[in-house]
CSV table of C-alpha atoms in Angstrom, one decimal:
chain,number,residue,atom,x,y,z
A,1031,MET,CA,0.0,0.0,0.1
A,1032,THR,CA,2.8,2.4,0.8
A,1033,ILE,CA,4.5,1.9,-2.5
A,1034,GLU,CA,1.4,2.7,-4.4
A,1035,ILE,CA,0.9,6.0,-2.4
A,1036,GLU,CA,4.6,7.0,-3.3
A,1037,LYS,CA,4.0,6.4,-7.0
A,1038,THR,CA,0.8,8.3,-7.1
A,1039,SER,CA,2.5,11.4,-5.5
A,1040,SER,CA,5.5,11.2,-8.0
A,1041,LEU,CA,3.0,11.2,-10.9
A,1042,THR,CA,1.1,14.3,-9.6
A,1043,ALA,CA,4.3,16.3,-9.1
A,1044,ARG,CA,5.5,15.6,-12.6
A,1045,ASP,CA,2.1,16.3,-14.1
A,1046,THR,CA,2.1,19.6,-12.4
A,1047,ILE,CA,5.7,20.5,-13.8
A,1048,HIS,CA,4.3,19.7,-17.2
A,1049,ARG,CA,1.3,21.8,-17.1
A,1050,GLY,CA,3.3,24.9,-15.7
A,1051,ARG,CA,5.6,24.4,-18.8
A,1052,LEU,CA,2.8,24.1,-21.2
A,1053,GLN,CA,1.1,27.4,-20.0
A,1054,LEU,CA,4.5,29.2,-20.1
A,1055,ILE,CA,4.9,28.2,-23.8
A,1056,MET,CA,1.3,29.3,-24.6
A,1057,VAL,CA,1.7,32.6,-23.0
A,1058,ILE,CA,5.0,33.3,-25.1
A,1059,LEU,CA,3.3,32.1,-28.3
A,1060,PHE,CA,0.5,34.6,-27.6
A,1061,ILE,CA,2.9,37.5,-27.0
A,1062,ILE,CA,4.8,36.8,-30.2
A,1063,THR,CA,1.6,36.3,-32.2
A,1064,ALA,CA,0.1,39.7,-30.9
A,1065,PHE,CA,3.3,41.7,-31.6
A,1066,GLY,CA,3.4,40.3,-35.2
A,1067,ALA,CA,-0.2,41.1,-35.8
A,1068,SER,CA,0.4,44.7,-34.5
A,1069,LYS,CA,3.3,45.2,-36.7
A,1070,ILE,CA,1.3,43.9,-39.8
A,1071,LEU,CA,-1.6,46.4,-39.1
A,1072,HIS,CA,0.6,49.3,-38.5
A,1073,ALA,CA,2.4,48.6,-41.9
A,1074,LYS,CA,-0.8,48.5,-43.8
A,1075,ARG,CA,-2.3,51.3,-42.1
A,1076,GLY,CA,0.5,53.8,-43.2
A,1077,PRO,CA,0.7,57.5,-42.2
A,1078,ILE,CA,-2.4,59.5,-41.1
A,1079,LYS,CA,-3.2,62.0,-43.8
A,1080,ARG,CA,-4.4,65.5,-42.4
A,1081,ALA,CA,-7.4,66.9,-44.2
A,1082,ASP,CA,-7.0,70.3,-45.6
A,1083,ALA,CA,-7.4,73.3,-43.3
A,1084,GLU,CA,-10.2,74.6,-45.5
A,1085,LYS,CA,-12.5,71.5,-44.8
A,1086,HIS,CA,-12.4,72.0,-41.0
A,1087,ARG,CA,-14.7,74.4,-39.2
A,1088,ILE,CA,-14.4,75.6,-35.8
A,1089,PHE,CA,-16.7,78.0,-33.7
A,1090,VAL,CA,-15.3,81.4,-32.4
A,1091,GLU,CA,-16.4,84.6,-30.9
A,1092,ILE,CA,-15.3,87.7,-32.7
A,1093,ALA,CA,-15.3,91.4,-32.2
A,1094,LYS,CA,-15.7,94.2,-34.9
A,1095,ILE,CA,-12.9,96.7,-34.2
A,1096,VAL,CA,-12.9,100.4,-35.4
A,1097,PRO,CA,-9.5,102.2,-35.2
A,1098,ALA,CA,-10.0,105.3,-32.9
A,1099,GLU,CA,-8.3,107.6,-30.4
A,1100,HIS,CA,-7.4,106.2,-27.0
A,1101,GLN,CA,-5.8,107.5,-23.9
A,1102,ILE,CA,-3.9,105.0,-21.8
A,1103,ASN,CA,-5.4,105.1,-18.3
A,1104,PHE,CA,-5.1,102.6,-15.6
A,1105,ASP,CA,-5.1,102.3,-11.8
A,1106,VAL,CA,-2.8,100.6,-9.3
A,1107,THR,CA,-2.6,100.2,-5.6
A,1108,GLY,CA,0.4,101.6,-3.7
A,1109,ILE,CA,1.7,102.0,-0.4
A,1110,LEU,CA,3.4,105.3,1.3
A,1111,LYS,CA,7.0,104.6,2.3
A,1112,ALA,CA,9.9,106.4,3.4
A,1113,ARG,CA,12.9,106.0,1.1
A,1114,THR,CA,15.1,105.1,4.1
A,1115,ASN,CA,14.9,105.1,7.8
A,1116,VAL,CA,17.8,106.9,9.8
A,1117,ASP,CA,19.1,105.3,12.9
A,1118,ILE,CA,19.4,107.6,15.9
A,1119,ILE,CA,23.1,107.0,17.1
A,1120,PRO,CA,25.1,109.6,19.0
A,1121,ASN,CA,28.8,110.3,18.1
A,1122,ILE,CA,29.9,110.8,21.6
A,1123,ASN,CA,29.4,109.3,25.1
A,1124,GLY,CA,27.6,111.3,27.9
A,1125,ARG,CA,24.6,111.6,30.0
A,1126,ILE,CA,21.2,112.9,28.6
A,1127,LEU,CA,20.4,116.2,30.1
A,1128,GLU,CA,17.3,117.1,27.9
A,1129,ILE,CA,15.0,115.6,25.4
A,1130,ASN,CA,12.9,117.5,23.0
A,1131,GLU,CA,9.2,117.0,23.6
A,1132,GLN,CA,8.6,116.0,19.9
A,1133,PHE,CA,11.5,113.4,20.2
A,1134,PHE,CA,9.1,110.4,20.7
A,1135,ALA,CA,7.3,107.9,18.5
A,1136,GLY,CA,5.1,110.0,16.1
A,1137,GLY,CA,6.8,113.3,16.9
A,1138,SER,CA,7.8,116.0,14.1
A,1139,PHE,CA,10.8,118.0,14.0
A,1140,LYS,CA,12.5,120.6,11.8
A,1141,ALA,CA,16.0,120.4,10.3
A,1142,ASP,CA,18.8,121.2,12.8
A,1143,GLU,CA,16.4,121.3,15.6
A,1144,ILE,CA,17.9,119.9,18.8
A,1145,LEU,CA,16.4,116.5,19.7
A,1146,PHE,CA,18.2,115.8,22.8
A,1147,LYS,CA,21.2,117.2,24.7
A,1148,ILE,CA,24.3,115.4,26.2
A,1149,ASP,CA,25.9,116.8,29.3
A,1150,PRO,CA,28.6,119.3,27.5
A,1151,ARG,CA,30.8,120.1,30.6
A,1152,ASN,CA,33.7,117.5,29.8
A,1153,PHE,CA,33.8,118.6,26.2
A,1154,ALA,CA,33.7,122.4,27.2
A,1155,PHE,CA,36.7,121.8,29.5
A,1156,GLU,CA,38.6,119.9,26.8
A,1157,VAL,CA,37.9,122.8,24.4
A,1158,SER,CA,39.4,125.2,27.0
A,1159,ARG,CA,42.4,123.0,27.4
A,1160,LEU,CA,43.2,122.8,23.8
A,1161,LYS,CA,42.6,126.6,23.3
A,1162,ALA,CA,45.5,127.0,25.8
A,1163,GLN,CA,47.6,124.5,23.9
A,1164,VAL,CA,47.1,126.4,20.7
A,1165,ALA,CA,48.0,129.6,22.4
A,1166,ALA,CA,51.2,128.2,23.8
A,1167,ALA,CA,52.0,126.5,20.3
A,1168,ASN,CA,51.7,130.2,19.0
A,1169,THR,CA,54.0,131.5,21.5
A,1170,VAL,CA,56.6,128.9,20.9
A,1171,LEU,CA,56.4,129.6,17.1
A,1172,ALA,CA,56.7,133.3,17.5
A,1173,LEU,CA,59.8,132.7,19.7
A,1174,GLU,CA,61.5,130.4,17.2
A,1175,LYS,CA,60.9,132.8,14.4
A,1176,ALA,CA,62.4,135.6,16.4
A,1177,GLU,CA,65.4,133.6,17.4
A,1178,SER,CA,65.7,132.6,13.6
A,1179,LYS,CA,65.7,136.1,12.6
A,1180,ALA,CA,68.2,137.1,15.2
A,1181,ALA,CA,70.6,134.4,14.1
A,1182,ILE,CA,70.3,135.2,10.5
A,1183,ALA,CA,71.3,138.9,11.3
A,1184,GLU,CA,74.2,137.8,13.3
A,1185,TRP,CA,75.6,135.4,10.8
A,1186,ASN,CA,75.2,138.1,8.0
A,1187,GLN,CA,77.4,140.5,10.2
A,1188,LEU,CA,80.1,138.0,10.9
A,1189,LYS,CA,79.9,136.4,7.3
A,1190,PRO,CA,78.2,138.4,4.8
A,1191,ASP,CA,79.6,136.7,1.9
A,1192,GLN,CA,78.3,133.1,2.9
A,1193,ALA,CA,74.9,131.6,2.8
A,1194,VAL,CA,73.2,131.1,6.2
A,1195,PRO,CA,73.0,127.5,7.1
A,1196,MET,CA,69.6,125.8,7.8
A,1197,LEU,CA,70.6,125.0,11.4
A,1198,VAL,CA,72.0,128.5,12.1
A,1199,ALA,CA,68.8,129.9,10.8
A,1200,ARG,CA,66.9,127.5,13.1
A,1201,LYS,CA,64.6,126.5,10.2
A,1202,PRO,CA,64.0,122.8,11.6
A,1203,HIS,CA,63.0,124.5,14.8
A,1204,VAL,CA,60.6,126.8,13.2
A,1205,LEU,CA,59.0,124.0,11.0
A,1206,GLU,CA,58.6,121.9,14.1
A,1207,ALA,CA,57.0,124.8,15.9
A,1208,GLU,CA,54.5,125.3,13.0
A,1209,SER,CA,53.7,121.5,12.9
A,1210,ASN,CA,53.0,121.6,16.6
A,1211,LEU,CA,50.7,124.6,16.2
A,1212,GLU,CA,48.8,123.0,13.4
A,1213,SER,CA,48.4,119.7,15.6
A,1214,ALA,CA,47.0,121.7,18.4
A,1215,LYS,CA,44.5,123.5,16.1
A,1216,ALA,CA,43.3,120.1,14.8
A,1217,GLN,CA,42.9,118.7,18.3
A,1218,LEU,CA,41.0,121.9,19.2
A,1219,GLY,CA,38.7,121.6,16.1
A,1220,LEU,CA,37.9,118.0,17.1
A,1221,ALA,CA,37.1,119.0,20.5
A,1222,GLN,CA,34.8,121.8,19.3
A,1223,LEU,CA,33.1,119.3,17.0
A,1224,ASN,CA,32.5,116.9,19.9
A,1225,LEU,CA,31.1,119.8,21.9
A,1226,ALA,CA,28.7,120.7,19.2
A,1227,ARG,CA,27.6,117.1,18.9
A,1228,THR,CA,26.4,117.2,22.6
A,1229,ASP,CA,23.3,118.9,20.7
A,1230,PHE,CA,21.9,116.0,18.7
A,1231,LYS,CA,20.3,117.2,15.5
A,1232,LEU,CA,19.4,115.9,12.1
A,1233,PRO,CA,19.7,117.8,8.8
A,1234,PHE,CA,16.3,117.4,7.6
A,1235,ASP,CA,12.5,117.8,8.5
A,1236,GLY,CA,11.3,114.5,9.7
A,1237,LYS,CA,9.3,112.4,12.1
A,1238,VAL,CA,10.3,110.0,14.8
A,1239,LEU,CA,9.5,106.3,14.3
A,1240,SER,CA,10.9,105.1,17.7
A,1241,THR,CA,13.1,106.1,20.6
A,1242,GLN,CA,14.6,104.4,23.7
A,1243,LEU,CA,16.0,107.5,25.4
A,1244,ALA,CA,15.3,109.0,28.8
A,1245,VAL,CA,16.7,111.9,30.9
A,1246,GLY,CA,19.5,110.8,33.0
A,1247,GLN,CA,20.4,107.8,30.7
A,1248,TYR,CA,24.0,107.5,29.6
A,1249,ALA,CA,24.4,107.4,25.8
A,1250,VAL,CA,27.2,105.3,24.3
A,1251,THR,CA,28.8,106.2,20.9
A,1252,GLY,CA,27.6,103.7,18.2
A,1253,GLN,CA,24.7,102.5,20.1
A,1254,LYS,CA,21.2,102.8,18.3
A,1255,TYR,CA,18.5,104.7,20.4
A,1256,GLY,CA,15.7,104.8,17.8
A,1257,GLU,CA,14.7,105.6,14.2
A,1258,ALA,CA,13.3,108.7,12.3
A,1259,PHE,CA,12.7,109.4,8.5
A,1260,GLU,CA,12.7,112.5,6.5
A,1261,THR,CA,9.2,113.7,5.4
A,1262,ALA,CA,10.3,114.8,2.1
A,1263,SER,CA,11.6,111.3,1.3
A,1264,LEU,CA,8.1,109.7,1.5
A,1265,GLU,CA,7.0,108.3,-1.8
A,1266,ALA,CA,4.3,106.0,-3.3
A,1267,LYS,CA,5.6,102.3,-4.0
A,1268,ALA,CA,3.4,100.5,-6.5
A,1269,SER,CA,3.8,97.1,-8.5
A,1270,LEU,CA,3.3,97.1,-12.3
A,1271,SER,CA,3.0,94.4,-14.7
A,1272,ASP,CA,5.5,94.1,-17.6
A,1273,GLY,CA,3.1,95.7,-20.2
A,1274,GLN,CA,2.4,98.6,-17.9
A,1275,LEU,CA,6.1,99.2,-17.2
A,1276,LYS,CA,7.1,99.2,-20.9
A,1277,TRP,CA,4.5,101.7,-21.6
A,1278,LEU,CA,5.1,103.8,-18.5
A,1279,LEU,CA,8.9,104.0,-19.6
A,1280,SER,CA,8.2,105.0,-23.2
A,1281,ASP,CA,5.5,107.8,-22.6
A,1282,LYS,CA,6.9,111.1,-21.8
A,1283,ASN,CA,3.5,112.9,-21.0
A,1284,LEU,CA,2.5,111.0,-17.9
A,1285,GLU,CA,-0.3,112.4,-15.5
A,1286,VAL,CA,0.0,110.8,-12.1
A,1287,THR,CA,-2.7,111.3,-9.5
A,1288,ILE,CA,-2.1,109.9,-6.1
A,1289,SER,CA,-5.3,109.6,-3.7
A,1290,ALA,CA,-5.4,108.7,-0.1
A,1291,THR,CA,-8.1,108.5,2.7
A,1292,HIS,CA,-6.7,110.0,5.9
A,1293,LEU,CA,-8.5,110.9,9.1
A,1294,GLY,CA,-11.7,110.4,7.4
A,1295,GLU,CA,-11.0,112.8,4.4
A,1296,ARG,CA,-10.2,111.8,0.8
A,1297,LYS,CA,-7.3,113.8,-0.9
A,1298,ASN,CA,-5.6,113.8,-4.1
A,1299,TYR,CA,-2.0,114.8,-4.7
A,1300,ARG,CA,0.0,115.2,-8.0
A,1301,GLY,CA,2.6,112.6,-8.6
A,1302,PHE,CA,5.5,111.6,-10.9
A,1303,LEU,CA,7.6,108.7,-11.8
A,1304,LYS,CA,10.6,109.1,-9.4
A,1305,ARG,CA,12.5,105.7,-9.8
A,1306,ASN,CA,12.1,102.9,-12.1
A,1307,ALA,CA,12.1,99.1,-11.1
A,1308,SER,CA,15.5,97.3,-10.6
A,1309,PHE,CA,14.2,93.9,-10.7
A,1310,LEU,CA,11.0,91.6,-11.0
A,1311,ASP,CA,9.5,89.9,-8.2
A,1312,GLU,CA,10.3,86.1,-8.4
A,1313,GLU,CA,6.7,85.0,-7.4
A,1314,THR,CA,4.4,87.7,-8.9
A,1315,ARG,CA,6.6,88.7,-11.7
A,1316,LEU,CA,5.6,92.4,-11.1
A,1317,ALA,CA,8.0,95.2,-10.9
A,1318,ALA,CA,8.1,97.8,-8.1
A,1319,VAL,CA,8.3,101.5,-9.0
A,1320,ASN,CA,8.4,104.5,-6.9
A,1321,PHE,CA,6.3,107.7,-7.5
A,1322,GLY,CA,7.2,111.0,-6.0
A,1323,ILE,CA,4.7,113.4,-4.5
A,1324,LEU,CA,4.6,117.0,-5.6
A,1325,ASP,CA,2.2,118.4,-3.1
A,1326,GLU,CA,2.5,118.7,0.6
A,1327,ILE,CA,1.2,115.5,2.1
A,1328,GLY,CA,0.6,117.0,5.6
A,1329,THR,CA,0.0,114.2,8.4
A,1330,LEU,CA,0.0,111.2,6.0
A,1331,LEU,CA,2.0,108.3,7.6
A,1332,PRO,CA,4.1,105.6,6.2
A,1333,GLY,CA,2.0,102.5,5.5
A,1334,THR,CA,-0.9,104.5,4.2
A,1335,PHE,CA,-2.6,102.6,1.2
A,1336,LEU,CA,-2.7,104.7,-1.9
A,1337,ASP,CA,-4.8,104.7,-5.2
A,1338,ILE,CA,-2.6,105.7,-8.2
A,1339,ASN,CA,-4.1,106.7,-11.4
A,1340,ILE,CA,-1.9,106.9,-14.4
A,1341,LYS,CA,-2.7,108.6,-17.7
A,1342,GLY,CA,-0.7,108.9,-20.7
A,1343,SER,CA,-0.7,110.5,-24.2
A,1344,THR,CA,-3.7,110.1,-26.4
A,1345,LEU,CA,-2.9,107.6,-29.2
A,1346,ASN,CA,-4.4,108.2,-32.7
A,1347,ASN,CA,-5.6,105.3,-34.9
A,1348,VAL,CA,-5.2,102.4,-32.5
A,1349,ILE,CA,-7.5,99.4,-31.9
A,1350,LEU,CA,-8.5,98.3,-28.4
A,1351,VAL,CA,-9.1,94.4,-28.0
A,1352,PRO,CA,-9.7,92.1,-25.1
A,1353,ILE,CA,-6.4,90.3,-23.7
A,1354,GLN,CA,-8.2,87.0,-24.5
A,1355,ALA,CA,-7.7,87.8,-28.3
A,1356,LEU,CA,-3.9,87.2,-27.8
A,1357,GLN,CA,-3.2,83.5,-28.5
A,1358,LYS,CA,-0.5,81.3,-26.8
A,1359,GLU,CA,1.7,81.6,-29.7
A,1360,GLY,CA,1.8,85.4,-29.5
A,1361,ASN,CA,-0.4,86.1,-32.5
A,1362,ILE,CA,-4.1,87.2,-33.1
A,1363,TRP,CA,-6.7,85.7,-35.4
A,1364,LEU,CA,-8.3,88.0,-38.2
A,1365,ILE,CA,-11.4,86.8,-40.0
A,1366,ASP,CA,-11.7,87.7,-43.6
A,1367,LYS,CA,-15.1,88.5,-45.4
A,1368,ASP,CA,-15.4,84.7,-46.2
A,1369,ASN,CA,-14.9,83.7,-42.5
A,1370,ASN,CA,-11.4,82.4,-43.1
A,1371,LEU,CA,-8.7,82.7,-40.4
A,1372,LYS,CA,-5.6,84.8,-40.8
A,1373,SER,CA,-2.8,85.0,-38.3
A,1374,VAL,CA,-1.2,88.4,-37.5
A,1375,ILE,CA,1.5,89.4,-34.9
A,1376,PRO,CA,0.3,92.4,-33.3
A,1377,GLU,CA,2.2,95.4,-32.4
A,1378,ILE,CA,1.3,95.8,-28.8
A,1379,ILE,CA,1.5,99.5,-27.4
A,1380,TYR,CA,0.0,98.7,-24.1
A,1381,SER,CA,-1.4,95.7,-22.3
A,1382,ASP,CA,-2.7,94.7,-18.8
A,1383,ASP,CA,-4.7,91.8,-17.5
A,1384,LYS,CA,-8.0,93.0,-19.4
A,1385,LYS,CA,-7.2,94.7,-22.6
A,1386,MET,CA,-4.5,95.4,-25.3
A,1387,VAL,CA,-4.0,98.6,-27.3
A,1388,LEU,CA,-2.5,97.7,-30.7
A,1389,LYS,CA,-1.4,99.8,-33.7
A,1390,SER,CA,-4.1,99.7,-36.4
A,1391,ILE,CA,-4.1,96.7,-38.9
A,1392,SER,CA,-4.5,97.5,-42.5
A,1393,GLU,CA,-7.5,95.5,-43.3
A,1394,GLU,CA,-10.8,96.6,-45.0
A,1395,GLN,CA,-12.8,95.3,-41.9
A,1396,ILE,CA,-11.2,94.3,-38.8
A,1397,ARG,CA,-12.9,91.3,-37.2
A,1398,ILE,CA,-10.8,89.7,-34.5
A,1399,VAL,CA,-11.3,86.5,-32.7
A,1400,THR,CA,-11.7,87.2,-29.0
A,1401,SER,CA,-11.3,83.7,-27.6
A,1402,TYR,CA,-8.5,81.1,-27.6
A,1403,VAL,CA,-8.7,78.9,-30.8
A,1404,ALA,CA,-6.9,75.4,-30.4
A,1405,GLY,CA,-5.5,73.9,-33.5
A,1406,ALA,CA,-6.2,76.7,-35.8
A,1407,GLU,CA,-4.4,77.3,-39.0
A,1408,ASN,CA,-4.2,80.1,-41.7
A,1409,GLY,CA,-7.1,79.6,-44.2
A,1410,MET,CA,-9.1,77.6,-41.9
A,1411,LYS,CA,-12.9,78.2,-42.1
A,1412,VAL,CA,-14.6,79.1,-38.9
A,1413,GLU,CA,-18.2,79.5,-37.7
A,1414,VAL,CA,-19.0,82.7,-35.8
A,1415,ILE,CA,-21.4,81.9,-32.8
A,1416,SER,CA,-21.4,85.4,-31.3
A,1417,LYS,CA,-20.1,88.9,-31.8
A,1418,GLN,CA,-18.9,91.2,-29.2
A,1419,PRO,CA,-19.7,94.9,-29.6
């Protein structure tokens, strides 16, 4: 009985191996057959022939355009900013004796107005000491010159036919005395400058942004104690698209109006292009430009949001079309009287996210496709489904 079971098991395993090999062979044959059939069909099919463009018809929206005058006019949003902020850093050490009542955050000051005062006594003493040194150096120089004069006279009496030697004439001594006098004057000038610096001033009308000073505090040279800005340096900063910037730089007759709402009142100010962009923002691809303000802005503060209206020259014989008319390839599609497409590369004078201003196109009637047309070709017949005014 045992022998028969072993034989049966051996036969079963052998059958399983044979079946697996048979299935593998069938799969391989199927793949080879499918690949061969595919090659035969592909060879018989041949290249796909494209129908003539005139036999294709697509549906488009168009606008009938009439050349006319147009003034470039657009609005952007800006923000009021100071060109730079100035750090409040004293040039000398000393204790604060007085602080201007306007020298606090939000305070206004005039050019050369004293903002705070450092104890001047040590610097006044130094000026007095150096004045005495200058006087002493003047005396020494006068004595040296007198001795030189006397020595030269004596030499001329004894040896009138010989030149006076430099040492006899005491020229080195006179030169040294002159140098000492100049050095004393320079030290006095520096001391007088430091004495003047005890009255801290700024050379412009401005506003204080922040301070960290108090009467009695000891100020240290090089330490920052606040910030201020020049009111005349306030300007409107705005971001423009590439098309707006291109037109802005080419038009010489700009009219810029800057509007702001402050303390519940709406005011307009005359502006001008002050500084061009230096780079494009990596994320927005917009260019930051700065507009100066011609009128007195009063109490407007940095950070105020501004509405900026920019008007340019009036252009003659131009056409105004929606920005959607510009195809991805940079062309626009015109439609002739037989409703056939014609590709034209437009000469764009100005563009933004809504419209384009183009130089006029010499056509009998200007009908422009105002929507994107995929797969279009010159001469392709189209069906007009709507017309924009």
